[in-house]
Structure formats: structure tokens, C-alpha cells
Coordinates of C-alpha atoms and ligand atoms in Angstrom, one line a residue:
M229 CA 31.7 -12.9 30.3
D230 CA 29.1 -14.0 32.6
T231 CA 28.4 -17.7 32.8
T232 CA 24.8 -18.9 33.8
T233 CA 23.7 -22.2 35.0
G234 CA 20.4 -23.3 33.8
A235 CA 17.7 -24.7 35.8
N236 CA 18.5 -28.3 34.9
G237 CA 22.2 -27.6 35.8
C238 CA 23.7 -28.6 32.5
E239 CA 23.5 -25.4 30.7
N240 CA 27.0 -24.1 31.5
Y241 CA 28.1 -21.9 28.8
P242 CA 28.8 -18.3 28.1
K243 CA 26.0 -15.9 27.5
L244 CA 26.9 -14.1 24.3
K245 CA 26.0 -10.7 22.7
V246 CA 24.8 -11.8 19.1
A247 CA 24.3 -9.4 16.4
I248 CA 22.0 -10.8 13.6
V249 CA 22.1 -8.9 10.3
G250 CA 18.9 -9.3 8.3
G251 CA 15.4 -9.8 9.5
G252 CA 14.2 -11.8 6.7
L253 CA 12.8 -15.5 7.1
V254 CA 16.3 -16.8 8.1
G255 CA 17.4 -14.0 10.6
T256 CA 14.3 -13.8 12.5
L257 CA 14.3 -17.6 13.0
S258 CA 17.9 -17.6 14.0
A259 CA 17.2 -14.8 16.6
S260 CA 14.8 -17.4 18.3
F261 CA 17.1 -20.0 18.4
F262 CA 19.9 -17.7 20.1
A263 CA 17.2 -16.4 22.6
K264 CA 16.1 -19.7 23.5
R265 CA 19.8 -20.5 24.7
G266 CA 19.7 -17.2 26.7
H267 CA 21.9 -15.0 24.8
E268 CA 21.5 -11.2 24.2
V269 CA 20.2 -10.8 20.8
H270 CA 20.2 -7.7 18.6
L271 CA 18.5 -8.2 15.2
Y272 CA 19.4 -5.3 12.5
E273 CA 16.9 -5.1 9.6
L274 CA 17.2 -2.6 6.7
R275 CA 13.4 -2.3 6.2
P276 CA 10.8 -1.0 8.6
D277 CA 8.9 -3.5 10.7
I278 CA 6.7 -5.2 8.0
R279 CA 4.0 -5.8 10.7
H280 CA 3.1 -2.1 10.3
L281 CA 3.4 -1.8 6.6
E282 CA 0.4 -2.0 4.5
H283 CA 2.1 -3.2 1.4
V284 CA 5.4 -5.1 1.6
P285 CA 7.4 -4.8 -1.7
G286 CA 9.7 -7.8 -2.9
R287 CA 9.7 -11.2 -3.7
S288 CA 7.3 -14.2 -4.0
I289 CA 4.3 -13.9 -2.1
N290 CA 4.1 -17.5 -1.0
L291 CA 6.6 -20.4 -0.5
A292 CA 6.5 -24.1 -0.3
L293 CA 7.3 -25.1 3.2
S294 CA 8.6 -28.7 3.6
I295 CA 9.9 -31.1 6.4
R296 CA 13.3 -29.5 6.7
G297 CA 11.9 -26.0 7.4
R298 CA 9.0 -27.4 9.7
A299 CA 11.6 -29.1 11.9
A300 CA 13.3 -25.9 12.5
L301 CA 10.0 -24.0 13.2
K302 CA 9.2 -26.8 15.6
E303 CA 12.3 -26.1 17.7
V304 CA 11.1 -22.6 18.4
G305 CA 7.5 -23.6 18.9
I306 CA 5.7 -22.0 15.9
E307 CA 5.2 -25.1 13.7
E308 CA 1.8 -25.8 14.4
Q309 CA 0.6 -22.1 14.1
V310 CA 2.2 -21.9 10.8
V311 CA 1.4 -25.3 9.4
Q312 CA -2.0 -26.1 10.8
R313 CA -3.6 -22.6 10.9
H314 CA -1.9 -20.7 8.1
G315 CA -0.5 -23.3 5.7
I316 CA -2.4 -24.9 2.8
P317 CA -1.3 -28.5 2.3
M318 CA -0.3 -29.5 -1.4
F319 CA -0.6 -33.4 -1.8
A320 CA 0.3 -33.6 -5.4
R321 CA 1.4 -31.7 -8.3
M322 CA -1.3 -30.8 -10.9
I323 CA 0.1 -30.7 -14.4
H324 CA -1.5 -28.7 -16.7
N325 CA -1.3 -29.6 -20.5
L326 CA -1.4 -27.3 -23.4
D327 CA -4.9 -28.8 -24.4
G328 CA -6.1 -27.7 -21.0
T329 CA -6.6 -31.2 -19.4
T330 CA -5.1 -31.7 -16.1
K331 CA -3.4 -34.7 -14.4
P332 CA -2.5 -35.0 -10.5
I333 CA 0.5 -36.8 -9.5
P334 CA 0.8 -37.6 -5.7
Y335 CA 4.0 -36.6 -3.9
G336 CA 4.3 -40.1 -2.7
K337 CA 2.5 -41.7 0.3
K338 CA -0.8 -40.3 1.2
D339 CA 0.1 -38.1 4.2
Q340 CA 3.1 -36.6 2.4
C341 CA 2.6 -33.0 1.4
I342 CA 4.3 -29.4 1.3
Y343 CA 2.5 -26.5 2.6
S344 CA 2.0 -23.2 0.6
V345 CA 2.7 -20.4 3.2
G346 CA 2.6 -16.6 2.9
R347 CA 6.0 -14.9 2.9
R348 CA 4.7 -12.1 4.9
F349 CA 2.8 -13.9 7.4
L350 CA 5.7 -16.3 8.2
N351 CA 8.0 -13.4 8.5
E352 CA 5.7 -11.4 10.9
A353 CA 5.1 -14.7 12.9
L354 CA 8.7 -15.3 13.2
L355 CA 9.3 -11.6 14.2
T356 CA 6.6 -11.8 16.8
A357 CA 7.9 -15.1 18.0
A358 CA 11.4 -13.8 18.4
E359 CA 10.1 -10.7 20.4
K360 CA 8.4 -12.7 22.9
Y361 CA 11.9 -13.4 24.2
S362 CA 13.0 -10.5 26.7
N363 CA 16.6 -10.8 25.6
V364 CA 15.6 -10.2 21.8
H365 CA 15.9 -6.5 20.7
C366 CA 14.9 -5.6 17.2
H367 CA 16.2 -2.5 15.4
F368 CA 14.7 -1.7 12.1
N369 CA 15.7 0.7 9.5
E370 CA 19.1 -0.2 10.1
K371 CA 21.5 -0.9 6.9
L372 CA 24.8 -2.6 7.5
V373 CA 27.3 -0.6 5.7
S374 CA 30.7 -1.8 6.8
A375 CA 32.2 -4.0 9.3
N376 CA 35.4 -5.6 10.9
L377 CA 34.3 -8.9 11.2
N378 CA 37.5 -10.2 13.1
Q379 CA 36.6 -7.9 15.6
G380 CA 32.7 -8.2 15.7
K381 CA 32.5 -4.4 14.9
M382 CA 29.8 -3.2 12.6
T383 CA 28.7 0.2 11.2
F384 CA 24.9 0.8 10.6
E385 CA 23.2 3.7 8.6
R386 CA 20.0 4.5 10.2
Q387 CA 17.3 4.9 7.5
P388 CA 16.0 7.3 5.8
N389 CA 18.5 9.8 7.1
K390 CA 21.5 7.7 6.9
E391 CA 23.1 8.7 10.4
V392 CA 25.7 6.5 11.0
H393 CA 26.6 4.5 14.2
N394 CA 28.6 1.6 15.5
V395 CA 27.7 -1.6 17.1
E396 CA 30.0 -4.4 18.7
A397 CA 28.9 -8.1 19.3
Q398 CA 30.8 -11.2 20.1
L399 CA 29.2 -13.0 17.2
V400 CA 27.8 -11.5 14.1
V401 CA 25.3 -13.6 12.1
G402 CA 24.9 -12.6 8.7
A403 CA 21.3 -13.5 7.5
D404 CA 21.1 -10.7 5.0
G405 CA 20.2 -12.6 2.0
A406 CA 21.4 -13.3 -1.8
F407 CA 23.1 -9.9 -1.9
S408 CA 24.6 -9.9 1.6
S409 CA 26.7 -6.9 2.9
V410 CA 28.2 -9.2 5.7
R411 CA 29.6 -11.7 2.8
R412 CA 30.9 -8.6 1.0
Q413 CA 33.1 -8.0 4.0
M414 CA 34.1 -11.5 4.1
M415 CA 35.2 -11.4 0.5
K416 CA 37.9 -9.1 1.8
Q417 CA 39.5 -12.0 3.6
P418 CA 42.1 -14.2 1.8
L419 CA 41.2 -17.9 0.8
F420 CA 37.3 -16.8 0.6
D421 CA 35.7 -18.6 -2.3
F422 CA 32.9 -16.9 -4.1
S423 CA 30.9 -17.5 -7.2
Q424 CA 27.7 -16.5 -8.6
T425 CA 25.6 -17.3 -11.7
Y426 CA 22.7 -15.5 -13.1
I427 CA 20.3 -17.7 -15.3
P428 CA 18.9 -16.4 -18.5
H429 CA 15.3 -16.8 -16.8
G430 CA 13.6 -14.1 -14.6
Y431 CA 10.3 -14.4 -12.7
L432 CA 7.1 -12.4 -12.6
E433 CA 4.4 -13.0 -10.3
L434 CA 0.7 -12.7 -11.5
C435 CA -2.6 -13.6 -9.5
I436 CA -5.7 -15.8 -10.0
P437 CA -8.4 -14.0 -8.0
P438 CA -10.8 -15.9 -5.7
L439 CA -14.2 -16.7 -7.2
S440 CA -17.1 -14.6 -6.4
D441 CA -17.9 -16.9 -3.2
G442 CA -14.4 -16.6 -2.1
S443 CA -13.2 -20.1 -2.9
H444 CA -10.2 -21.0 -5.1
A445 CA -10.6 -21.1 -8.8
M446 CA -8.7 -24.5 -9.1
P447 CA -8.6 -27.4 -6.9
K448 CA -6.8 -26.1 -4.0
N449 CA -4.7 -28.7 -2.3
Y450 CA -2.1 -29.0 -5.3
L451 CA 1.1 -27.3 -6.6
H452 CA -0.1 -26.3 -10.2
I453 CA 2.6 -26.7 -13.0
W454 CA 2.3 -25.6 -16.6
P455 CA 5.4 -27.4 -18.1
R456 CA 6.2 -25.7 -21.3
G457 CA 10.1 -26.3 -21.8
R458 CA 11.4 -22.8 -22.0
F459 CA 8.4 -21.3 -20.4
M460 CA 7.5 -22.5 -16.9
M461 CA 4.6 -21.4 -14.9
I462 CA 3.5 -22.6 -11.3
A463 CA 0.7 -21.5 -8.9
L464 CA 0.6 -21.9 -5.2
P465 CA -2.7 -21.4 -3.2
N466 CA -3.2 -18.4 -0.7
Q467 CA -5.5 -18.5 2.2
D468 CA -7.9 -15.8 0.8
G469 CA -8.9 -18.0 -2.1
S470 CA -6.4 -16.5 -4.6
W471 CA -3.4 -18.2 -6.3
T472 CA 0.0 -16.6 -6.9
V473 CA 0.9 -17.6 -10.2
T474 CA 4.8 -17.4 -11.2
L475 CA 5.9 -17.3 -14.7
F476 CA 9.6 -18.2 -15.3
M477 CA 10.8 -17.3 -18.7
P478 CA 14.2 -15.9 -20.4
F479 CA 14.4 -12.1 -20.1
E480 CA 14.6 -12.0 -23.8
E481 CA 11.1 -13.5 -24.1
F482 CA 9.6 -11.3 -21.4
G483 CA 11.0 -8.3 -23.5
K484 CA 9.2 -9.6 -26.6
L485 CA 5.7 -9.6 -24.7
S486 CA 5.7 -5.7 -25.1
T487 CA 2.1 -5.0 -25.9
P488 CA -1.2 -6.2 -24.4
E489 CA -2.0 -8.0 -27.7
K490 CA 1.3 -9.9 -27.7
L491 CA 0.8 -10.8 -24.1
L492 CA -2.7 -12.0 -24.5
D493 CA -1.6 -14.2 -27.8
F494 CA 1.0 -15.6 -25.7
F495 CA -1.0 -16.7 -22.8
Q496 CA -3.8 -17.9 -25.4
Q497 CA -1.2 -20.1 -27.1
Y498 CA 0.6 -21.4 -24.1
Y499 CA -1.8 -21.1 -21.2
P500 CA -5.1 -21.1 -22.6
D501 CA -6.7 -22.5 -19.4
A502 CA -5.2 -20.0 -17.0
L503 CA -6.1 -17.0 -19.1
P504 CA -9.7 -16.9 -18.1
L505 CA -8.8 -17.6 -14.5
I506 CA -6.5 -14.7 -14.3
G507 CA -8.8 -12.7 -16.4
K508 CA -7.6 -10.6 -19.6
E509 CA -7.8 -7.2 -17.9
K510 CA -6.1 -8.2 -14.7
L511 CA -3.2 -10.1 -16.7
V512 CA -2.4 -7.2 -18.8
S513 CA -2.5 -4.7 -15.7
D514 CA -0.3 -6.9 -13.4
Y515 CA 2.0 -7.9 -16.2
F516 CA 2.8 -4.4 -17.0
A517 CA 2.9 -3.2 -13.5
Y518 CA 6.0 -5.3 -12.7
K519 CA 9.4 -5.9 -13.9
P520 CA 10.4 -9.5 -14.1
S521 CA 13.1 -10.2 -11.3
P522 CA 16.5 -12.0 -11.8
L523 CA 17.4 -15.4 -10.3
V524 CA 20.9 -15.9 -9.1
S525 CA 22.8 -18.7 -7.6
V526 CA 25.4 -18.0 -5.0
K527 CA 28.2 -20.4 -3.6
C528 CA 30.7 -19.2 -1.4
G529 CA 32.9 -20.2 1.9
P530 CA 34.0 -20.6 4.4
Y531 CA 30.8 -19.5 6.0
N532 CA 32.8 -18.2 9.2
I533 CA 35.4 -15.7 10.1
G534 CA 37.3 -17.1 12.9
D535 CA 35.2 -17.0 16.2
T536 CA 33.5 -13.9 15.4
A537 CA 31.1 -14.2 12.3
I538 CA 29.0 -16.5 10.4
I539 CA 26.7 -16.5 7.4
I540 CA 23.5 -18.4 6.9
G541 CA 20.6 -18.8 4.6
D542 CA 20.7 -17.1 1.1
A543 CA 23.9 -15.1 2.2
A544 CA 25.7 -18.3 2.4
H545 CA 23.9 -20.2 -0.5
A546 CA 21.3 -18.5 -2.6
M547 CA 19.8 -20.9 -5.1
V548 CA 17.3 -20.8 -8.0
P549 CA 14.0 -21.5 -6.9
F550 CA 13.4 -24.8 -8.9
Y551 CA 13.4 -27.2 -6.1
G552 CA 11.4 -25.1 -3.5
Q553 CA 14.2 -25.5 -1.0
G554 CA 16.0 -22.0 -0.3
M555 CA 14.1 -21.2 2.6
N556 CA 14.0 -24.8 3.8
A557 CA 17.8 -25.1 3.7
G558 CA 18.1 -21.6 5.5
F559 CA 15.9 -22.9 8.2
E560 CA 17.9 -26.1 8.5
D561 CA 21.0 -23.9 8.8
C562 CA 19.3 -22.2 11.9
R563 CA 18.6 -25.7 13.4
L564 CA 22.0 -27.1 12.6
L565 CA 24.0 -24.2 13.8
D566 CA 22.2 -24.3 17.1
A567 CA 23.0 -28.0 17.6
V568 CA 26.7 -27.6 16.7
L569 CA 26.9 -24.6 19.1
L570 CA 25.2 -26.6 21.9
K571 CA 27.6 -29.4 21.2
H572 CA 30.7 -27.3 21.8
N573 CA 29.2 -25.5 24.6
F574 CA 29.1 -22.1 22.7
D575 CA 33.1 -22.3 22.3
L576 CA 32.5 -20.3 19.0
G577 CA 36.0 -21.1 17.4
P578 CA 35.5 -24.9 17.1
A579 CA 31.8 -24.5 16.6
L580 CA 31.9 -22.1 13.7
I581 CA 34.6 -24.1 11.9
E582 CA 32.4 -27.3 12.2
F583 CA 29.3 -25.8 11.0
S584 CA 31.0 -24.3 8.0
K585 CA 32.8 -27.6 7.1
T586 CA 29.8 -29.7 7.6
R587 CA 27.0 -27.4 6.0
R588 CA 29.1 -26.4 3.0
P589 CA 28.9 -29.6 0.9
D590 CA 25.1 -29.9 1.6
A591 CA 24.3 -26.5 0.9
E592 CA 26.2 -26.6 -2.4
A593 CA 24.5 -30.0 -3.1
I594 CA 21.1 -28.3 -2.9
C595 CA 22.2 -25.2 -5.0
N596 CA 23.3 -27.7 -7.6
L597 CA 20.1 -29.8 -7.4
A598 CA 18.2 -26.6 -7.9
M599 CA 20.1 -25.7 -10.9
Y600 CA 19.9 -29.2 -12.2
N601 CA 16.1 -28.9 -12.0
Y602 CA 16.4 -25.8 -13.8
V603 CA 17.9 -27.4 -16.6
E604 CA 15.9 -30.5 -16.6
M605 CA 12.7 -28.7 -16.5
R606 CA 13.6 -26.4 -19.2
D607 CA 15.2 -28.8 -21.7
L608 CA 14.1 -32.2 -21.2
V609 CA 10.5 -32.1 -19.7
N610 CA 8.0 -32.5 -22.0
R611 CA 4.9 -33.9 -20.6
K612 CA 5.5 -37.5 -21.3
T613 CA 8.9 -38.2 -19.8
F614 CA 7.9 -35.8 -16.7
L615 CA 4.8 -38.3 -16.0
I616 CA 6.8 -41.6 -16.8
R617 CA 9.7 -40.6 -14.6
K618 CA 7.5 -39.5 -11.6
H619 CA 5.3 -42.7 -11.9
F620 CA 8.2 -45.2 -12.3
D621 CA 9.9 -43.4 -9.3
N622 CA 6.8 -43.7 -7.2
L623 CA 6.1 -47.2 -8.2
L624 CA 9.3 -48.5 -7.2
H625 CA 9.1 -46.4 -3.8
T626 CA 5.8 -48.0 -3.2
L627 CA 7.2 -51.5 -3.8
M628 CA 10.5 -50.8 -1.8
P629 CA 9.8 -47.8 0.4
D630 CA 12.9 -48.1 2.5
L631 CA 15.1 -49.0 -0.4
W632 CA 14.1 -46.9 -3.3
I633 CA 13.7 -43.2 -2.3
P634 CA 13.0 -40.9 -5.3
L635 CA 15.3 -37.8 -5.4
Y636 CA 12.3 -35.3 -5.0
T637 CA 11.2 -37.5 -1.8
S638 CA 14.7 -37.7 -0.2
V639 CA 15.1 -33.8 -0.6
T640 CA 11.7 -32.6 0.4
F641 CA 10.3 -35.3 2.9
S642 CA 13.4 -36.4 4.6
H643 CA 16.3 -35.0 6.6
M644 CA 18.9 -36.7 4.5
P645 CA 21.9 -34.4 4.0
Y646 CA 21.5 -32.8 0.7
A647 CA 24.8 -34.2 -0.5
Q648 CA 23.6 -37.8 0.4
C649 CA 20.2 -37.1 -1.6
I650 CA 22.5 -36.7 -4.7
K651 CA 24.7 -40.1 -3.8
N652 CA 21.3 -41.9 -3.4
K653 CA 20.0 -40.6 -6.7
E654 CA 23.4 -41.7 -8.5
W655 CA 23.1 -45.2 -6.9
Q656 CA 19.6 -45.3 -8.3
D657 CA 20.5 -44.3 -11.8
K658 CA 23.2 -46.9 -11.8
M659 CA 20.6 -49.5 -10.9
V660 CA 18.2 -48.5 -13.6
D661 CA 21.3 -48.4 -16.2
R662 CA 22.3 -51.9 -15.1
F663 CA 18.9 -53.2 -15.4
L664 CA 18.4 -51.8 -18.7
S665 CA 21.6 -52.9 -20.0
T666 CA 20.7 -56.4 -18.7
M667 CA 17.5 -56.4 -20.4
A668 CA 19.4 -55.1 -23.7
A669 CA 21.9 -58.0 -23.2
V670 CA 19.1 -60.6 -22.9
V671 CA 17.4 -59.3 -26.2
V672 CA 20.7 -59.2 -28.1
A673 CA 21.5 -62.8 -26.9
M674 CA 17.9 -63.9 -27.9
I675 CA 18.2 -62.3 -31.5
A676 CA 21.6 -63.9 -31.8
Y677 CA 20.4 -67.3 -30.8
F678 CA 17.5 -66.9 -33.4
V679 CA 19.8 -65.8 -36.1
Y680 CA 22.2 -68.8 -35.4
S681 CA 19.4 -71.3 -35.4
F682 CA 18.0 -70.0 -38.8
A683 CA 21.5 -69.8 -40.4
F684 CA 22.8 -73.4 -39.3
Ligands
FAD118 P1 16.0 -13.0 2.8 O1 14.6 -13.4 2.9 O2 16.5 -12.3 1.3 O3 16.3 -11.9 3.9 C1 17.3 -10.9 4.0 C2 17.1 -9.8 4.9 O4 18.0 -9.0 5.0 C3 16.0 -8.8 4.0 O5 15.0 -8.5 5.2 C4 16.8 -7.7 3.9 O6 16.0 -6.5 3.9 C5 17.8 -7.7 4.8 N1 19.1 -7.1 4.5 C6 19.8 -7.0 3.3 N2 20.9 -6.2 3.2 C7 20.9 -5.7 4.6 C8 22.0 -4.9 5.1 N3 22.9 -4.3 4.5 N4 21.8 -4.4 6.5 C9 20.5 -4.8 7.1 N5 19.6 -5.7 6.6 C10 19.7 -6.1 5.3 N6 12.4 -21.2 -0.8 C11 11.3 -22.2 -0.4 O7 11.8 -23.2 0.7 N7 10.3 -22.6 -0.9 C12 9.9 -21.9 -2.1 O8 8.6 -22.4 -2.5 C13 10.4 -20.8 -2.5 N8 10.2 -20.1 -3.6 C14 10.9 -19.1 -4.0 C15 10.4 -18.4 -5.2 C16 11.0 -17.5 -5.7 C17 10.6 -16.7 -7.0 C18 12.2 -16.9 -5.1 C19 13.0 -15.7 -5.5 C20 12.7 -17.7 -4.0 C21 12.0 -18.7 -3.3 N9 12.6 -19.5 -2.3 C22 11.8 -20.4 -1.6 C23 13.7 -19.0 -1.7 C24 13.6 -18.1 -0.4 O9 12.9 -17.1 -0.8 C25 14.7 -17.8 0.3 O10 15.7 -18.8 0.4 C26 14.8 -17.1 1.6 O11 13.9 -15.9 1.5 C27 16.0 -16.7 2.3 O12 15.8 -16.2 3.4 P2 16.9 -15.1 4.1 O13 16.3 -14.7 5.4 O14 18.2 -15.8 3.9 O15 17.1 -14.1 3.0
EGO119 C1 11.7 -34.4 -13.9 C2 10.7 -33.2 -13.9 C3 12.4 -34.4 -12.8 C4 9.4 -24.6 -8.2 C5 10.5 -32.4 -13.0 C6 12.3 -33.6 -11.8 C7 10.2 -28.5 -8.0 C8 10.7 -29.5 -8.8 C9 9.6 -23.9 -9.4 C10 8.2 -26.2 -9.0 C11 8.1 -29.7 -7.5 C12 8.0 -26.6 -4.5 C13 8.6 -25.8 -8.0 C14 8.6 -30.6 -8.5 C15 11.4 -32.4 -12.0 C16 8.1 -25.6 -5.5 C17 9.1 -28.6 -7.2 C18 9.7 -30.5 -9.0 C19 8.2 -25.8 -10.4 C20 8.9 -24.5 -10.5 C21 8.6 -26.2 -6.7 C22 7.5 -31.7 -8.5 C23 7.8 -24.1 -5.1 C24 11.2 -31.5 -10.7 N1 8.4 -27.8 -5.0 N2 8.7 -27.5 -6.4 O1 8.0 -32.8 -9.1 O2 6.3 -31.6 -8.4 O3 10.0 -31.7 -10.1 F1 7.6 -26.4 -11.4 CL1 9.2 -24.0 -12.3

């Protein structure tokens, strides 16, 4: 193992051969982090190089990027490019009521916003950023089919001919998504925990095209939400003037919308204002061109195998998308893993254990929060409680900005560990409860007093 001393004299750690499995959002970012520290990085991705593809199949066309994701992008020097040049700021939610009226609710302070970014653009920017390092080697069309993670040995199948070859590394980083093959290898180990849950809802993406002058058909700097109980719909803006609309609905309901007539009636009933923006013809053709996709939540652990393997991103903690934090949490993994490795001078054994131990409670917290939001948005959220809750939280936040931090704010606009966000929320619920029961006690005491004075 060669040990190099950096220019400033304090980088005295081994230079490792690192194999990253998965060239999605998290794998490509992690490649830059390892490259920045001087390691020899090999990135293996199942798909071809997306930069050369005309059309990329797969999930969600755009995503909401917030503080946690941005902090990680900043450390590899691409935050500005992504956010300033290719991100569309969303300063508020825009709630669409059944009657077609809309109401904006700001995210908090004036400058607080989340950014809508294209998945493809982001993935390409991350690939290009990683390849700027001469010590990064990308291998496309490579599918991990088996591995001996204790020994850092992997077997890949080259697509499309399926020739098999073996690879070895000192560290295997599994960033191969919700259905991770690296994780499947970990499941062979004793004491490895794993659970997955599919929710009854699936999602389908539709599109609101740009107006004839190329501008956006709805106010641009908002996350548009159509809360309808069991049928939820959101829209995020794209740079070309279009909107990506995501419809969340139980698979059962998707099944019922089996003809163009039923589909149009459904939209007329629940999303009358969105229907003309999408356009009837386009709605029908887009809806029937795709199948709704499932949503899965995965928890597992530990994230490491000894001192040779670690999983990050969706491979370690896939969540339902109702908090807009999946990618952000995965990017935060990259930043935290880098910090822990540095702290231990790239002594992998203790570093991987520490990362797994400290990260797991927070990853599971955001998985729980996302699932909680799913339940809340589906069951509790009618328009009124949504508005009242958000306004109440915002009001207290304005009055006591350091003391009262709404849950959405601590999750989306702070670096507070996710588990701490939950504790913070529980504390606030207790305060509200106490306040309400004190008020109730006062009212009861007053009634008792009046009854008493009338009776005697
Ligand atoms: P992936 O992006 O899934 O990448 C995994 C990569 O590994 C893929 O490129 C795949 O081809 C490759 N791979 C898989 N198996 C193998 C193998 N055997 N060998 C080699 N390579 C392999 N997050 C947010 O932060 N904000 C949002 O607004 C948001 N919205 C979302 C909306 C929807 C509908 C969904 C489904 C998710 C959303 N997310 C959002 C979550 C986000 O998409 C994920 O958290 C993120 O993509 C995880 O990145 P990843 O790199 O871990 O996994
Ligand atoms: C009461 C009502 C309490 C993703 C509603 C809490 C998530 C939850 C899917 C929004 C925004 C980025 C998103 C808010 C709540 C993305 C998000 C939110 C959705 C759906 C999403 C908000 C992509 C939960 N952030 N969010 O407050 O604006 O509130 F609606 Cl279905």
C-alpha cells in the first residue's frame, strides 16, 4: 500500500483502490469525494453512459434539491453550476383547491427555497465532474452479479453479451439503488437486518408543456400541490418551460382508469384546473404510454461488512418520496462518509463501523418521516388542516426563529441530524398539547366558577 504525503503535509493516509457499484446520483457523487482524496476510483454502472443516450428510461424527471444535497455538491465544486445555472428555485408551495383557486404558502423566511433540478442533467454533471479527476475510471454496461464482500472480490457481467469478469478492490461502495445487488450480498451475512415495505400507492409522471412562447403555464417558482386525500398530485418546473406532474394513487385506482373516458372524467372531477394545462390529448397518450411505478421503503443494517464494504444512498435506505429527501439524504451520506474516513485517516475498519453506527438512526428517521408524511397527506390532509398547520408553524417560527423550528424546516433547511428533527418535533407537539390543555383547564375553571356563583 503506498502512502503519500499531500502538499500541506498532513494527508498521511493510504491511497486505496475503491470500487463504486452504481453510477446513479449517489455513486457518481461519491466517486468525486474519493477521487478528491487521491484514491484510485473505479465506477461500475449497469446502464450505458447516459451522456450519449438520446432518451433515458426510468424514474422521476426532476427532483427537489435542498440544503443537505447542496452542501455535499459544494464540497466537490459543482453546487453553483447545478443550483445557479440549472436549478429553478421554489420559494413556496402552491396549493390547488378543487374549485381551481390557488394559494401560495411560503417555505419560511424570504430566501428559503428548494430547487427543482433535472435528474438527467444532475447525473451527467456528476459524471463529468468525477471524470475530471484522472484517478477516476468509469466502466459502463457493467452489472454486478455476485461478490465476496469480505475479500473485496466482485463479479461483473458486461452488457449486452454477458461476458463475466472479476474485479478486486480494497473498498467496495454499494450505491446501486433501492434494489441493490451489493446489499443482496450483505444479506448472506449473519446479523444483517433487512425490511422492505411497498405502499399501496404507485406513481405516474405526466407533463404540462410550455406555452407557445416557451414560458411556464403556471407560476414558475413554486412546488405545486393538489392535495386530494388518496389522490395526490404535484408538479415541479423544468428549465424548458414544461412541468413534470407526478400523480400518486393506489394501484387499484390506476387500474380503474382503464379508458380515455374514465381518465378524462377523473381529471375533470379532481384536477379540473390541471386538465387544460396538460391537454386532453396529451393526457390520454402519456397516461396510457406508461405503467405506474411502485414505491418501496427499505431499511437495513449494518451498512458495512468489516473493513471492505459499505452501502450508501437508496441501497442503504430507500424511502417513499413524500419528503423530497431521498437524494438529499444520499448526498449527505457521501459527505458524512468522507468526513468519518478523514477523521480515521482512512483506517477503514473503525471508520466504516462509525459511519454505519451513526448514520443508521438518522437514515431510519428520514425513512419514517417520509412514510409518516405519506400517511398524513393521504388521510389527514384536507385543505383546511394543511393550511392551518403550516400557517401556525410559520407564525411561531417567525416569532421565535431559534426556538420554534417547524419539522419541514429542520428537515429541508437545516443540517440537524434527521433523528434530532423528530425529537424537536416531539418537543413542540408536547408544548402545543400543554398549551391547549392549560387553555382547556382555564375554560373549565371559569365554567365551574360561574356555575358555582349561580348555584349559591
Ligand atoms: P439510483 O439513483 O437508483 O442509482 C442506482 C444506480 O445503480 C443506477 O444507475 C443503476 O443503473 C445502478 N445499478 C443498479 N444495480 C446495479 C448492478 N447490479 N450493477 C451495477 N450498477 C447497478 N429525492 C429527493 O431528494 N428529492 C426529490 O424530489 C425526490 N423525488 C423523487 C420522486 C420519485 C417519484 C422517486 C421514486 C424518488 C424521488 N427521490 C427524491 C429519491 C431519489 O430518486 C433517490 O433517493 C436517488 O435517486 C437515490 O440515488 P442512488 O444513486 O442511491 O440510487
Ligand atoms: C401537513 C401537510 C404536514 C413530495 C403536509 C406535512 C413534502 C411534504 C410528494 C410534496 C413538501 C419536496 C413532495 C411539503 C405535510 C417534494 C414536500 C410537504 C408532495 C408530495 C415534496 C410542503 C418533492 C407535508 N418537498 N416536498 O409542506 O410543501 O408537507 F406533496 Cl405528494
